[in-house]
XYZ file of C-alpha atoms in Angstrom:
612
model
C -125.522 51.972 67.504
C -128.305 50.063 65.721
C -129.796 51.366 62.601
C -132.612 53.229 62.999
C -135.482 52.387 61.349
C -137.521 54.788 58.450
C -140.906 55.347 59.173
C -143.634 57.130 57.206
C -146.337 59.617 58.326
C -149.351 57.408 57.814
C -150.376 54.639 60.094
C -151.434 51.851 58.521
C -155.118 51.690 57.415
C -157.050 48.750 57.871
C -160.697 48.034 57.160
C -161.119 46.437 60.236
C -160.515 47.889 63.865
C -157.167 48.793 64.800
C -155.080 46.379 65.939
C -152.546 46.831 68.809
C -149.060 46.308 67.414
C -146.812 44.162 69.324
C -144.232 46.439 70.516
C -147.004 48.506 72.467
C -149.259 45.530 73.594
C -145.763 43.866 75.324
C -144.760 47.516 76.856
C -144.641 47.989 80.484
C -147.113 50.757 80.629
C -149.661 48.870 78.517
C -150.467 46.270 81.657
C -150.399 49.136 84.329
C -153.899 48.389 85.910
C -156.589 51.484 86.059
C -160.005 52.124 87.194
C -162.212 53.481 84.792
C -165.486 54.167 85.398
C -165.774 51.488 88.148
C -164.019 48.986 85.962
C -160.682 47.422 86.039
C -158.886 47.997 82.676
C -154.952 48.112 81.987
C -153.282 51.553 80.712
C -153.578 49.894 76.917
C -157.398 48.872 77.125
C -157.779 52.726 78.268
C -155.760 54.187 75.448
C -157.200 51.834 72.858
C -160.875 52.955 73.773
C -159.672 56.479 73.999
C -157.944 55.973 70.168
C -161.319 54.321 68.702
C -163.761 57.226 70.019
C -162.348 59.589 68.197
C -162.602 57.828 64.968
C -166.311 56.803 64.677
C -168.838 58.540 62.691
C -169.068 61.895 63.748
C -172.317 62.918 65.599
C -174.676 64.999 64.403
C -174.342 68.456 65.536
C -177.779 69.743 66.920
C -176.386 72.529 68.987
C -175.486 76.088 67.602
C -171.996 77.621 68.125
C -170.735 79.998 69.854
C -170.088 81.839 66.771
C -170.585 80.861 63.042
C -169.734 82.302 60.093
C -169.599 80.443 56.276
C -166.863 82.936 55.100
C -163.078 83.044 57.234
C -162.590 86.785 55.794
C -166.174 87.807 57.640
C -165.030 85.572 60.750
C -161.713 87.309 61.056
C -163.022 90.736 60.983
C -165.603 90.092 63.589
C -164.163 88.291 66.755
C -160.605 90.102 68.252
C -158.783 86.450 69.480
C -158.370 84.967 65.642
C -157.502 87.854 62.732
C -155.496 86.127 60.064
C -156.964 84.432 56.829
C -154.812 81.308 57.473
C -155.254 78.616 59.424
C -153.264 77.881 62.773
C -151.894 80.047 65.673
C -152.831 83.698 65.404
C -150.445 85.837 67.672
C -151.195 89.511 68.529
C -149.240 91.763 70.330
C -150.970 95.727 70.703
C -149.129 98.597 71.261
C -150.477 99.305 74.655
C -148.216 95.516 75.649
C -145.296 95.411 76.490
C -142.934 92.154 75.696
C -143.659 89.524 72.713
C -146.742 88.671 71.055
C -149.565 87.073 73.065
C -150.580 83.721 71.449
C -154.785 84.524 71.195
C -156.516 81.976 68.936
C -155.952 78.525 67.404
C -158.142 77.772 63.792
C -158.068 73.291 63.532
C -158.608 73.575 59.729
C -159.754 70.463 57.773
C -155.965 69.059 57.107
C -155.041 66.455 60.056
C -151.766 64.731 60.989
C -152.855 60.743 61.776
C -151.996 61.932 65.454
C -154.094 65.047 65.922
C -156.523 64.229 68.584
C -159.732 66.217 70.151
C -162.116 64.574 71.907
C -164.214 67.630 72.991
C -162.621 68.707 76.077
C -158.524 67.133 75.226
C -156.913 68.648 71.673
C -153.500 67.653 70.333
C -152.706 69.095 67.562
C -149.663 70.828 65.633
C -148.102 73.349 66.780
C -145.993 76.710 66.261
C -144.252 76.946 63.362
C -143.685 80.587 61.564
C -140.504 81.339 63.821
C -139.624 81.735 66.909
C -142.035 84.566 67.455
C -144.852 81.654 67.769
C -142.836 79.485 69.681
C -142.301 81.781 72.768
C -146.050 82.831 72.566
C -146.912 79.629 72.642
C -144.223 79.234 75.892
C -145.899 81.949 77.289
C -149.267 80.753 77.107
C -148.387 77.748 78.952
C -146.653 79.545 81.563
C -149.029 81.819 82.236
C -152.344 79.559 81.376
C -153.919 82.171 78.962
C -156.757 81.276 77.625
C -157.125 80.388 74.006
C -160.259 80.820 71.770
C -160.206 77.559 69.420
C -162.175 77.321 66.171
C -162.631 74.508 64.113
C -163.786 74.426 60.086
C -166.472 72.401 58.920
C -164.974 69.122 57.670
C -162.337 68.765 60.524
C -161.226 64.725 60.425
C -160.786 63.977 63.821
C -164.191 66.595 65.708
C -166.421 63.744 67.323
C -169.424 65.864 65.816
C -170.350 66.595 62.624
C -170.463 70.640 61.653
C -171.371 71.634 58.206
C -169.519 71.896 55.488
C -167.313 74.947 54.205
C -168.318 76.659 57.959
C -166.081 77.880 60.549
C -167.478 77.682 64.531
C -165.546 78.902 67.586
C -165.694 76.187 70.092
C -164.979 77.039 73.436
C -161.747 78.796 75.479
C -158.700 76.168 76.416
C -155.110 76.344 77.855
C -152.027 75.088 76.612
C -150.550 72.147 78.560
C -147.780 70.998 77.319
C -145.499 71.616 73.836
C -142.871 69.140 72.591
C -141.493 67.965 68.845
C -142.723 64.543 66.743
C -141.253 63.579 63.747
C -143.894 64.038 61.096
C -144.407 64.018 57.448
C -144.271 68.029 56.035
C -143.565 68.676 52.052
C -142.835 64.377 51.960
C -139.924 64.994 54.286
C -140.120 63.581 58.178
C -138.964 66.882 60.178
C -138.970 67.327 64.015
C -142.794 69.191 64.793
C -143.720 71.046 66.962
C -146.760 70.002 68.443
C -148.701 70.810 71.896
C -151.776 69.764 73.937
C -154.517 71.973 74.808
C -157.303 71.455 78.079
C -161.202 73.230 77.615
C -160.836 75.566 80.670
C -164.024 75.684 82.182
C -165.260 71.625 82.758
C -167.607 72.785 85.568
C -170.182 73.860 83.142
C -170.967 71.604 80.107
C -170.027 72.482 76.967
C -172.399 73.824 74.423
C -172.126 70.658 72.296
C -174.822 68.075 72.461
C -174.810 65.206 74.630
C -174.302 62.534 72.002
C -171.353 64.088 71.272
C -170.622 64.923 74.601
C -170.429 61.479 75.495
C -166.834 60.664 73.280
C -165.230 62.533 76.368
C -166.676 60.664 78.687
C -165.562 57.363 77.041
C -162.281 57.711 78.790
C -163.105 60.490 81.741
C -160.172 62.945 82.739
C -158.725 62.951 86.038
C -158.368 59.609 88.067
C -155.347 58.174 86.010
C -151.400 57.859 88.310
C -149.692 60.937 87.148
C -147.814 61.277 83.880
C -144.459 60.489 83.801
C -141.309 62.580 83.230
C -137.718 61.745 82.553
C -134.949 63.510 82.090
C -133.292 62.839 78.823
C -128.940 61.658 79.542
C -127.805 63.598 76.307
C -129.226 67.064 76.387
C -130.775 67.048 79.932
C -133.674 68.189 79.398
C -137.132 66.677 80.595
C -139.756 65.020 78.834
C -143.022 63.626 79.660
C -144.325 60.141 78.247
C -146.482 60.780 75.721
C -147.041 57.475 74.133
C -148.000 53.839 75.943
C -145.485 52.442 73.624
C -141.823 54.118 75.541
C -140.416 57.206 76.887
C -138.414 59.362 74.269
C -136.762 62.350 74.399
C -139.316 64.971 72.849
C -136.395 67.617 72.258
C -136.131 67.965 68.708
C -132.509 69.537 68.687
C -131.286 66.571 71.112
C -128.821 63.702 69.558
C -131.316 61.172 70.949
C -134.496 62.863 70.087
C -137.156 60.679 68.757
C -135.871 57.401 69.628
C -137.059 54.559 71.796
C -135.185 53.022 74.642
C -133.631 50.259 72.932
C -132.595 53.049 70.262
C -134.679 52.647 67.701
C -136.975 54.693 65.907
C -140.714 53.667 66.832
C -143.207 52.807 63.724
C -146.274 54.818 63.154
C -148.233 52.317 64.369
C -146.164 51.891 67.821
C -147.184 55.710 68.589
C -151.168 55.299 67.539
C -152.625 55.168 71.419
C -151.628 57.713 73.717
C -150.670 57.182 77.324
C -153.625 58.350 79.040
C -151.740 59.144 82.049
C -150.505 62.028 79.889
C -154.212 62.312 77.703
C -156.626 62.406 80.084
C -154.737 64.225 82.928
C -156.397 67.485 84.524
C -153.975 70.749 84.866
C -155.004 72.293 88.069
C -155.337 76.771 87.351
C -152.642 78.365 88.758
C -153.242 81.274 87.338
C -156.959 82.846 87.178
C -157.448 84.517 84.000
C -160.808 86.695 82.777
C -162.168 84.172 80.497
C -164.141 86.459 77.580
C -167.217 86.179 75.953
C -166.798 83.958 73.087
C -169.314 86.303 71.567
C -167.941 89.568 71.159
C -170.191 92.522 73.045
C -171.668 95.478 71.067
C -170.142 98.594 70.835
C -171.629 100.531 73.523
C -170.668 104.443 73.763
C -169.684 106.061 77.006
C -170.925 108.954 78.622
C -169.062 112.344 77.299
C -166.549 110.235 74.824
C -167.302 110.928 70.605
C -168.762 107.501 70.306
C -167.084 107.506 66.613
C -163.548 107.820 68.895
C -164.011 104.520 70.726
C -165.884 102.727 68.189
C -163.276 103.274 65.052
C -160.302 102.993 67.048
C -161.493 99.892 69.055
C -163.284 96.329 67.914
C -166.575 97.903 66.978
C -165.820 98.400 63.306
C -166.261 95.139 62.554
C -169.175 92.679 62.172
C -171.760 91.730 64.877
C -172.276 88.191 66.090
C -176.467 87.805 66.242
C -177.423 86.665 69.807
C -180.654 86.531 68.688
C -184.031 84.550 69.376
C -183.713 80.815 67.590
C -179.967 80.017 68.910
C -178.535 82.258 66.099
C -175.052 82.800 66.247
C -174.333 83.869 62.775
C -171.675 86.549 62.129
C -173.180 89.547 60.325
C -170.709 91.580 58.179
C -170.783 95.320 58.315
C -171.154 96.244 55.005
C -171.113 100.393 54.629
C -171.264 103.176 56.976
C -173.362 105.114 55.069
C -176.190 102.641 55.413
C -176.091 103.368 59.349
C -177.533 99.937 60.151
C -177.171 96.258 59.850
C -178.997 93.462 59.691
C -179.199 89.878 60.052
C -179.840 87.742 57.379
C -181.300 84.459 58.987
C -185.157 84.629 59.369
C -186.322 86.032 62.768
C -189.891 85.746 61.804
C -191.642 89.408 61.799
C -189.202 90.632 63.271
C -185.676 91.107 61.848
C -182.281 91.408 64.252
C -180.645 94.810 63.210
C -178.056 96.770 65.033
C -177.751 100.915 64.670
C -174.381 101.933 65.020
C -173.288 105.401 66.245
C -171.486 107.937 63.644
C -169.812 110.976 64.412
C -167.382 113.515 62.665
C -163.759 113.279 63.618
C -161.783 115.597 63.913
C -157.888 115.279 62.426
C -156.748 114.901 66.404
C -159.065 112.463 67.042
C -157.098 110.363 64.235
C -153.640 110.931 66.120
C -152.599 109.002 69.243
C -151.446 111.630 72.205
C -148.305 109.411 72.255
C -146.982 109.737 68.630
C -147.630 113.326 67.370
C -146.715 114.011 63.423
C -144.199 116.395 64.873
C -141.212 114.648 63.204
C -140.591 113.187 59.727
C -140.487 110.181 58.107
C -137.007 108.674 56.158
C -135.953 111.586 53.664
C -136.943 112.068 50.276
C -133.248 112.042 49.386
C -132.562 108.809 51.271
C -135.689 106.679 49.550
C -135.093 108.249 45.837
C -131.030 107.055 46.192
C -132.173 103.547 47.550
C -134.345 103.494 44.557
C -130.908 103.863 42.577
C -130.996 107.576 41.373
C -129.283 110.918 42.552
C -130.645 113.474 43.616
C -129.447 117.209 43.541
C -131.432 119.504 46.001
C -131.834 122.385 43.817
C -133.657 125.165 45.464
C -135.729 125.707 49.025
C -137.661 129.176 48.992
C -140.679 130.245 51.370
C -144.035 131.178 49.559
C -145.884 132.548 52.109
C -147.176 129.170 53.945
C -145.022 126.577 53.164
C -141.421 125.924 52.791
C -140.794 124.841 49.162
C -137.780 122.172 48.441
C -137.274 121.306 44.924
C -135.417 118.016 43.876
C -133.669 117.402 40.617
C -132.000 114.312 38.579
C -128.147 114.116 38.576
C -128.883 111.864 35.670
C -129.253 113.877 32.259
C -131.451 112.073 30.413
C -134.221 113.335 33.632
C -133.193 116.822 33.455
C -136.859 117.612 33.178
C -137.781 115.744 36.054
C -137.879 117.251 39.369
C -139.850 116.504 42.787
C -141.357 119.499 44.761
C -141.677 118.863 48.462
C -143.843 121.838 50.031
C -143.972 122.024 54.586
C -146.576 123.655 55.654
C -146.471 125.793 58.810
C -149.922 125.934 60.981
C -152.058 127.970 58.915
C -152.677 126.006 55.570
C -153.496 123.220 58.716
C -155.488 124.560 61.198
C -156.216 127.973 60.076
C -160.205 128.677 58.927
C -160.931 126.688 55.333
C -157.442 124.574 56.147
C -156.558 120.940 55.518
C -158.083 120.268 59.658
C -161.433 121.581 58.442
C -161.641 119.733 54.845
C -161.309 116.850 56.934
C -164.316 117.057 58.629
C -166.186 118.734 55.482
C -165.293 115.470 54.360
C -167.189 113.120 56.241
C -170.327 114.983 56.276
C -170.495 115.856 52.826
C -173.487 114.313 50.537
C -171.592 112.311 48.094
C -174.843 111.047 45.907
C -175.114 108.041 43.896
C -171.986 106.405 41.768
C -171.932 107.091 38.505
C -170.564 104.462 36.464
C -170.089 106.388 33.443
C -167.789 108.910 34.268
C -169.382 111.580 32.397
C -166.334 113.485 30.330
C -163.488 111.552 31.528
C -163.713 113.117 34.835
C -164.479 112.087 38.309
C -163.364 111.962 41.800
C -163.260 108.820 43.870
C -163.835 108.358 47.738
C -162.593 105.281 49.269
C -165.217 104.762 51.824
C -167.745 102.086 52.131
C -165.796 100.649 49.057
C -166.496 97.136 47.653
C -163.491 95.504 47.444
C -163.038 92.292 45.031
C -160.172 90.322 47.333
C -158.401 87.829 45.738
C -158.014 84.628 47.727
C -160.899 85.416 49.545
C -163.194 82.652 50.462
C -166.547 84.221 48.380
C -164.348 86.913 45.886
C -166.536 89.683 46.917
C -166.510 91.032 50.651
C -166.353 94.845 52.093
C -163.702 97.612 53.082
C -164.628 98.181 57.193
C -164.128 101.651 57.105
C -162.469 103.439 54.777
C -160.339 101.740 52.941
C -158.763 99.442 55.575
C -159.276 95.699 55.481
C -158.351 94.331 58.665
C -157.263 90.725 58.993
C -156.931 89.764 55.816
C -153.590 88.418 54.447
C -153.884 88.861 50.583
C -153.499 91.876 48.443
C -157.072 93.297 47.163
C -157.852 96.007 44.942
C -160.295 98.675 46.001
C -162.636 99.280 43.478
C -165.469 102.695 43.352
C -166.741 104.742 40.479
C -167.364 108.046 41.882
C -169.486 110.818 40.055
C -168.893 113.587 38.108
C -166.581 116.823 39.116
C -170.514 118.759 38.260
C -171.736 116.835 40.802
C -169.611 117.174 43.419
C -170.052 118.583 46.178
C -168.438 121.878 47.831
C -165.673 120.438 49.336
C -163.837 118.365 46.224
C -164.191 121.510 44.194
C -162.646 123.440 47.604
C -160.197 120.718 47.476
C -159.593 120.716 43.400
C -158.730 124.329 44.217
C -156.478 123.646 46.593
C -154.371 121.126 44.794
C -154.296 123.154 42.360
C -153.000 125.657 44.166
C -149.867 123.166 45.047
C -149.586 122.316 41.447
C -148.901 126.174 40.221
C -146.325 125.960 42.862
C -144.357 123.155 41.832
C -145.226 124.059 37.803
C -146.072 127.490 37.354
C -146.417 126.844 33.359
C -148.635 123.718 33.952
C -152.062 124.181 32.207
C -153.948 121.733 32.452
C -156.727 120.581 34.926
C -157.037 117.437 37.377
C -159.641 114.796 36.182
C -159.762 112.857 38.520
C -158.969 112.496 42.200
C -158.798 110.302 44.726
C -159.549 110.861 48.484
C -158.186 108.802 50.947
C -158.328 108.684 54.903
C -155.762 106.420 56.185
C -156.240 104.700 59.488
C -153.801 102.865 61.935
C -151.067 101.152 59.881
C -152.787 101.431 56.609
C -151.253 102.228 53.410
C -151.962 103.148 49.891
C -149.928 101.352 46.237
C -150.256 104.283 43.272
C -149.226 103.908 40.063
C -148.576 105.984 36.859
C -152.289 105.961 35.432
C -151.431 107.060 31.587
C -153.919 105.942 29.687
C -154.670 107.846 26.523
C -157.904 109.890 27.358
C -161.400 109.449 25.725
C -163.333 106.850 26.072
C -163.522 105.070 29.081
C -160.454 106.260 30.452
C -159.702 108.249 32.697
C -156.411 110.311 31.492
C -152.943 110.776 33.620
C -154.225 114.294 35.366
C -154.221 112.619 38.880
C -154.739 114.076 41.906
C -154.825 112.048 45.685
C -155.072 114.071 49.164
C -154.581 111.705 51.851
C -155.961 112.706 55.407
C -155.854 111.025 58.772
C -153.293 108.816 60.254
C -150.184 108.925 58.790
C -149.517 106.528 55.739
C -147.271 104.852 53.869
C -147.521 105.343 50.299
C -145.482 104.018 47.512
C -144.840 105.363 43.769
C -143.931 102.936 40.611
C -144.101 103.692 37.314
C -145.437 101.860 34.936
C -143.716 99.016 32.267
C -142.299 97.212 34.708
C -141.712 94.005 32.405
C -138.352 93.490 30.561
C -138.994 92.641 26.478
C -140.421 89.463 25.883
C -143.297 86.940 27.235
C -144.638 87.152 30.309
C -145.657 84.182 32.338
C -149.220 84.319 31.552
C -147.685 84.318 27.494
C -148.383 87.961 26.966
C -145.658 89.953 24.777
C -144.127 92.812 25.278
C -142.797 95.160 23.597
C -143.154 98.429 25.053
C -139.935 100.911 26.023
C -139.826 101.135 29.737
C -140.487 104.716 30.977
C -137.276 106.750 31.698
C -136.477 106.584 34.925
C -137.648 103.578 36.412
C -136.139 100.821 37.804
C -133.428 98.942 35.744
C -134.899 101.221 32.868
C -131.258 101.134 30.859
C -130.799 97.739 31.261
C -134.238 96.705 30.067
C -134.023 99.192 27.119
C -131.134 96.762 25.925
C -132.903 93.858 25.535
């Protein structure tokens, strides 16, 4: 076999117009004879002008998109086809569906390979590649020609128009044609790509783009070309089509001969620069008739004899609102709180501003749990999660004080002979009996919280985590807001929720009902405990959501808040998770910090850190 020849990622960049390299211009495909526009050009002529449109000045971008939004977190949480914070496929799979995920929406960020392409109505551009989860949704979307939503952000290399900077604009719906592998340059290693073409879906109606920039399509028109050609590759058998005017390959990135010409060779960046437009410009005929959307995403509107709070919580409508408004405005509005009831947009309407009122109900606890997964069961045991933590457990005593069934968990270990955990199940009274957990949860969410206090008047306070600022780290401006409650949907980084409630004084009747009450729990697992709560936390969890805590010991006074915590979570169920503080072993952290501290008894690897 002949030695294959290296090749790097970038083609070669010349001042001047590209120039054909010699291994394409003498290829048998490049003199194939086509009609284009009423003139006689050869395959190569075609694919040249089709590789030079795409790489003049972008024009200027006069229409408004679909949708718009200067901020990916807002953009995420307002349209349902793209949710994640990073760019690339976004893959969704609900728990109405049945089989794998459904490949939704495609963000073209501003990072390009030198062979992306996107002419307006053609895309190329890399494909799945987080596992094979994204490779059979991707399979699936060609199969069944689902319809993608594709955004692009501001800055994108190869967009024939010009969008502004630091923005992110949903272009138009488009299918998935074809998927095959490239050897490309990823961490300064060549490795087999995936990488896939995509078709806008609806070319009977212009797209929303200007004409200027409409025109780079229509440079090389689809449709009118022979048809694309396939071959079957001799070592693994498997077909691929002729992507390149250069040669056929095999496109199989597992195959022996993948990647290599038909004299055996590895092509040069250069050779693979024009496309066969055979393959480019070709026009997939619908097989399948999909409901294309509304790129903009409708308002919530409540139906008759549903709680409109039901629908629009559980649904798309917590989220922002795309303005539809007078002037072409498209901008995505973030919901910022509940309380406020309305929102508005901030681009200038003139005299009159765009808001939106938004319906709010009380739930009830019901409402918050689907028919088909009652919280008749229970979750992994106490025992099971305390021994994976690494500690014994010794189930000490179970008794029945009048509601609840009372399980009490010591430490094998000696030096926590003090230490116990009290699990308390209730039966249906302390739930749904008058004053019971069913009814706080509704007191709950009509209650009159009044303004924050941010002094904490004597150390003590409650906290509700609703209409929260949250300060998200990674986020594109710092700063954005919870949706509802505390749950921040499609976003991909950790965050800390952050809201300094009032004074226990000012409270209203419900957290001192609720004080009471856990209270009440506390005499039951300490009946020689003395002291009071200072502060509490109120959570209600929704779908999938989940809540970190942490041993809050600071010395009271000041500014602190003191290590008398209590948190009632109500709603879905949730996942919460205890630590303890110290977690560091002694000595410098990686931001240089020392430490010196004991770790606390009983947490993880505490014995072996004490050593050091």
């Amino acid at each position: 076999m002949p030695p294959r020849r290296r090749t790097t990622n970038q083609l070669a960049q010349a001042t001047g117009p590209f120039h054909i390299p010699n291994a394409v211009r003498h290829s048998p495909t490049f003199a194939i004879q086509v009609t284009i526009n009423g003139e006689q050009k050869t395959l190569g002529e075609a694919s040249k002008l089709a590789y030079d449109s795409v790489r003049q000045e972008p024009k200027p971008l006069i229409s408004t998109p679909p949708v718009q939004s200067s901020s990916r977190q807002v953009l995420t949480t307002c349209v349902p086809y793209f949710r994640i914070m990073d760019g690339g496929i976004y893959t969704h799979k609900s728990s109405k569906e049945i089989g794998s995920s459904k490949f939704l929406g495609l963000l073209m960020a501003k990072n390009t390979f030198d062979r992306d392409y996107f002419d307006g109505n053609t895309i190329i551009t890399r494909g799945p590649g987080r596992g094979p989860g994204h490779d059979i949704a991707v399979t699936e979307a060609i199969q069944s020609q689902r319809p993608v939503a594709v955004l692009i952000q501001g800055g994108f290399e190869r967009a024939p128009f010009s969008f502004k900077e630091n923005t992110y604009n949903v272009l138009d719906w488009f299918i998935v044609t074809h998927r095959w592998d490239e050897m490309r340059l990823c961490d300064d290693k060549l490795k087999p790509t995936a990488v896939m073409r995509m078709e806008r879906v609806d070319r009977s109606h212009p797209p929303w783009w200007p004409e200027k920039a409409k025109e780079v399509a229509e440079i090389i028109p689809s449709g009118g070309f022979p048809p694309a050609v396939k071959q079957t590759c001799g070592a693994c058998k498997q077909p691929s089509w002729q992507i390149f005017v250069v040669d056929w390959m095999c496109l199989n990135g597992n195959c022996k001969s993948f990647w290599q010409l038909q004299n055996r060779l590895e092509p040069q960046n250069d050779d693979l620069a024009l496309y066969d437009p055979r393959f480019l410009k070709q026009e997939t005929q619908l097989t399948n008739q999909h409901v294309v959307g509304d790129l903009i995403p409708p308002l919530f509107t409540p139906r008759a004899g549903v709680n409109p709070a039901i629908e629009y919580w559980t649904e798309l409508a917590m989220r922002g609102v795309v303005c539809a408004g007078d002037g072409g405005c498209h901008q995505v509005v973030p919901r910022l709180r509940i309380a406020e009831g309305a929102i508005q947009c901030p681009s200038d309407h003139g005299s009159t501003p765009r808001s939106w009122d938004f319906p709010s109900s009380i739930l009830s606890i019901n409402d918050c749990i689907p028919n088909h997964s009652p919280r008749t069961g229970e979750g992994p045991s106490l025992v099971d999660c305390i021994q994976k933590a690494g500690q014994d457990l010794i189930a000490a005593t179970e008794t029945w004080d009048g509601a609840y069934k009372l399980t009490k968990y010591t430490f094998l270990d000696p030096v926590l002979a003090d230490a116990f955990i009290m699990v308390g199940t209730p039966d249906k009274t302390p739930l749904e009996g008058p004053g019971g957990v069913n009814q706080n949860f509704k007191e709950l969410q009509a209650a009159d919280y009044g303004p924050v206090d941010p002094q904490r008047p004597n150390g003590e306070h409650f906290e509700v985590q609703r209409n929260s600022k949250i300060r998200a780290y990674g986020m594109d401006n710092g700063i954005a807001y919870s949706q509802y409650f505390q749950l921040n949907i499609g976003a991909a980084y950790k965050y800390l929720a952050s809201s300094s409630g009032p004074s226990f004084e000012q409270a209203p009747e419900i957290i001192h009902d609720l004080r009471d009450r856990m209270t009440y729990y506390l005499n039951k697992a300490a009946p020689n405990a003395t002291e009071q709560f200072n502060q509490m936390l109120i959570a209600a969890y929704q779908e999938d959501s989940g809540m970190t805590y942490h041993d809050d010991s600071e010395a009271t006074g000041g500014s602190a808040v003191g290590n008398n915590i209590m948190s009632l979570s109500l709603g879905c169920s949730g996942k919460m998770y205890f630590r303890l503080k110290y977690e560091k072993y002694f000595g410098h952290t990686k931001g240089g910090k020392w430490i010196d501290e004991k770790p606390l008894i009983g947490s993880c690897n505490w014995r072996k850190r004490l050593e050091r």
